[in-house]
XYZ file of C-alpha atoms in Angstrom:
247
model
C 210.373 -8.419 -9.864
C 208.324 -9.791 -7.041
C 210.761 -11.176 -4.514
C 210.529 -12.769 -1.130
C 213.744 -11.180 0.205
C 212.550 -7.610 0.608
C 208.875 -8.384 0.052
C 208.412 -5.930 -2.813
C 204.776 -5.857 -3.777
C 203.620 -4.821 -7.201
C 200.808 -2.301 -7.236
C 200.702 -2.183 -11.054
C 197.184 -3.497 -11.060
C 196.057 -0.323 -9.293
C 197.878 2.241 -11.411
C 197.713 3.672 -14.939
C 200.416 2.437 -17.281
C 202.324 5.727 -17.075
C 202.638 5.557 -13.253
C 203.515 1.981 -12.418
C 205.584 2.225 -9.277
C 206.423 -0.356 -6.649
C 206.773 0.329 -2.971
C 207.487 -1.481 0.315
C 204.179 -2.197 2.011
C 203.588 -3.000 5.651
C 205.103 -6.300 6.901
C 201.686 -7.877 7.321
C 200.632 -7.076 3.769
C 204.067 -8.024 2.476
C 203.935 -11.500 4.007
C 200.401 -11.970 2.786
C 201.199 -10.922 -0.762
C 204.505 -12.779 -0.949
C 202.776 -16.004 0.105
C 200.209 -15.753 -2.650
C 202.563 -14.426 -5.315
C 204.764 -17.461 -4.804
C 201.944 -19.692 -5.996
C 201.827 -20.429 -9.723
C 199.137 -18.498 -11.569
C 198.014 -16.846 -8.341
C 199.141 -13.227 -8.817
C 195.666 -12.072 -9.722
C 194.368 -13.531 -6.480
C 196.931 -11.560 -4.436
C 196.155 -8.392 -6.354
C 192.430 -8.857 -5.819
C 193.047 -9.497 -2.120
C 195.139 -6.335 -1.804
C 192.366 -4.390 -3.493
C 189.897 -5.804 -1.013
C 192.153 -4.971 1.948
C 192.584 -1.392 0.766
C 188.832 -1.101 0.264
C 188.153 -1.954 3.907
C 190.796 0.324 5.428
C 189.095 3.386 7.003
C 190.087 6.492 5.080
C 192.318 6.337 2.030
C 195.408 4.240 1.331
C 197.476 6.040 -1.272
C 200.687 6.750 -3.143
C 201.614 10.413 -3.491
C 204.255 11.430 -6.036
C 206.114 14.754 -5.906
C 207.978 15.356 -9.173
C 211.249 17.342 -9.445
C 209.383 20.193 -11.167
C 207.103 20.603 -8.145
C 203.974 19.059 -9.644
C 202.354 16.119 -7.906
C 199.766 13.387 -8.284
C 198.308 10.307 -6.641
C 199.450 7.345 -8.801
C 197.287 5.131 -6.618
C 194.481 5.898 -4.197
C 191.878 3.570 -2.783
C 188.200 4.369 -3.232
C 188.235 5.829 0.277
C 189.714 9.037 -1.143
C 186.163 10.110 -1.926
C 185.227 9.880 1.777
C 188.269 11.975 2.639
C 188.458 14.593 -0.123
C 185.294 14.124 -2.177
C 187.266 13.211 -5.322
C 187.728 9.932 -7.175
C 191.068 8.161 -7.732
C 190.808 8.908 -11.456
C 190.573 12.653 -10.823
C 193.965 12.817 -9.105
C 195.970 10.110 -10.866
C 197.788 12.674 -13.044
C 197.378 15.865 -11.017
C 196.843 16.363 -7.276
C 195.305 19.827 -7.738
C 191.715 18.681 -6.994
C 192.875 17.602 -3.547
C 194.722 20.835 -2.791
C 191.651 22.783 -3.952
C 189.544 21.457 -1.035
C 192.141 22.046 1.702
C 191.543 24.807 4.218
C 193.365 27.923 2.932
C 194.542 28.582 6.495
C 196.268 25.178 6.538
C 197.510 25.094 2.956
C 200.931 26.659 3.494
C 201.553 24.506 6.561
C 200.681 21.397 4.542
C 203.012 22.352 1.678
C 205.857 23.052 4.079
C 205.377 19.725 5.854
C 205.450 17.856 2.533
C 208.584 19.697 1.441
C 210.314 19.009 4.770
C 209.443 15.310 4.513
C 210.748 15.185 0.942
C 214.051 16.843 1.831
C 214.789 14.741 4.911
C 212.918 11.592 3.827
C 211.241 11.639 7.225
C 207.758 10.358 7.955
C 205.057 12.848 7.027
C 202.448 13.244 9.769
C 199.954 16.072 9.988
C 196.472 17.022 11.162
C 194.645 19.528 8.976
C 191.226 20.573 7.655
C 189.477 20.092 4.331
C 186.088 20.965 2.880
C 184.177 17.877 1.797
C 181.342 18.410 -0.728
C 178.795 16.593 1.438
C 180.297 16.595 4.963
C 181.401 20.212 5.043
C 184.540 21.087 6.979
C 186.266 18.009 8.392
C 189.486 17.233 10.230
C 191.976 14.835 8.642
C 195.088 13.076 9.880
C 197.690 11.795 7.434
C 200.801 9.682 7.828
C 203.098 8.506 5.051
C 206.641 7.252 4.480
C 208.675 8.792 1.618
C 211.132 7.150 -0.769
C 213.305 8.905 -3.332
C 213.135 7.535 -6.869
C 215.920 7.406 -9.447
C 214.588 10.408 -11.371
C 214.624 12.614 -8.248
C 210.917 12.293 -7.546
C 209.722 11.439 -4.055
C 207.041 8.804 -3.557
C 205.073 8.493 -0.314
C 202.947 5.519 0.660
C 200.543 6.084 3.503
C 197.005 6.703 4.647
C 194.696 9.593 5.536
C 191.714 9.274 7.868
C 188.801 11.466 8.925
C 189.330 12.392 12.599
C 186.469 14.896 12.878
C 184.739 12.920 15.626
C 187.914 12.750 17.699
C 188.503 16.479 17.224
C 184.938 17.170 18.318
C 185.453 15.173 21.517
C 188.750 16.974 22.136
C 187.023 20.342 21.684
C 184.263 19.331 24.120
C 186.835 18.229 26.713
C 188.831 21.424 26.214
C 185.689 23.528 26.726
C 184.800 21.580 29.860
C 188.334 22.088 31.183
C 188.060 25.819 30.444
C 184.721 26.056 32.235
C 186.113 24.123 35.208
C 189.099 26.428 35.402
C 186.831 29.475 35.256
C 184.574 27.958 37.919
C 187.566 27.305 40.193
C 188.725 30.886 39.729
C 185.266 32.190 40.645
C 185.184 29.884 43.663
C 188.556 31.139 44.853
C 187.390 34.736 44.494
C 184.190 33.930 46.359
C 186.100 32.203 49.159
C 188.416 35.196 49.472
C 185.513 37.648 49.655
C 183.597 35.522 52.189
C 186.627 34.974 54.387
C 187.375 38.694 54.368
C 183.803 39.524 55.335
C 183.845 36.881 58.071
C 187.200 37.924 59.548
C 186.167 41.550 59.963
C 183.500 41.008 62.683
C 185.607 38.226 64.201
C 188.519 40.634 64.665
C 186.141 43.054 66.331
C 184.938 40.375 68.771
C 188.516 39.389 69.530
C 189.503 43.028 70.095
C 186.666 43.686 72.531
C 187.438 40.496 74.425
C 191.027 41.645 74.808
C 189.824 45.049 76.041
C 187.602 43.352 78.588
C 190.489 41.170 79.734
C 192.712 44.192 80.314
C 190.052 46.360 81.933
C 188.874 43.612 84.281
C 192.323 42.320 85.092
C 192.535 41.326 88.729
C 188.793 41.671 89.316
C 187.626 38.436 87.670
C 187.169 35.236 89.528
C 189.091 32.203 88.351
C 186.180 30.642 86.453
C 185.330 33.999 84.797
C 188.968 34.418 83.749
C 188.875 30.926 82.307
C 185.664 31.655 80.318
C 187.228 34.777 78.848
C 190.362 32.847 77.879
C 188.178 30.206 76.139
C 186.378 32.957 74.181
C 189.650 34.564 73.050
C 191.157 31.204 72.075
C 188.017 30.276 70.095
C 188.144 33.575 68.198
C 191.809 33.022 67.300
C 191.207 29.439 66.149
C 188.232 30.470 64.032
C 190.349 33.197 62.401
C 193.033 30.601 61.599
C 190.446 28.281 60.044
C 189.118 31.065 57.818
C 192.652 31.961 56.694
C 193.314 28.305 55.797
C 190.372 28.434 53.378
C 192.146 31.044 51.226
């Protein structure tokens, strides 16, 4: 039934006869569909509109079904599944194997575990992973879906998957820039330490000789000469403090 209370939307028009499931869509789509479905003889218009909406969503809007025996399929997938996985909706309507075949082997176990965890806890599935597209090559994908347990024990997710390769590229560029900046700062700190050490060595020698002069000439310097010597010693100490502060 198509009701207004819980805004159940029929997706039968999208699915083969053997996989006609219904699911709770987003509130915006639900209101839109419920409005049109309430009109006499207007169901085909709502279904066509939902098709059009799904067609314009970046990535793929889909239903993913995990059966009790462990097999799975995509009862419904928008045409965008080709942009994401390089397969058509018809290829995965009975068996999801063509999708799993293009996933990065290094991510495959992590993906399976995340699906299983979502199925057991009925928690939102959200994951970033890689896949090999027949024309794009290796791409990054991000998926998010909400699960619902069916009467026969199957779990049905409705969600979307999008290509995030561009975002991942920008993140990698920023990470590399941050790494280079960190390395540059480390080199600068090492340089500052080496320079300050080299500068303090002759400065300590100057300060030492000034102190020797002060002791050896004690009592024999005129007041202005004593003052000049004190200025020189004070300047050497202040310069040493400034170099230390650079470390």
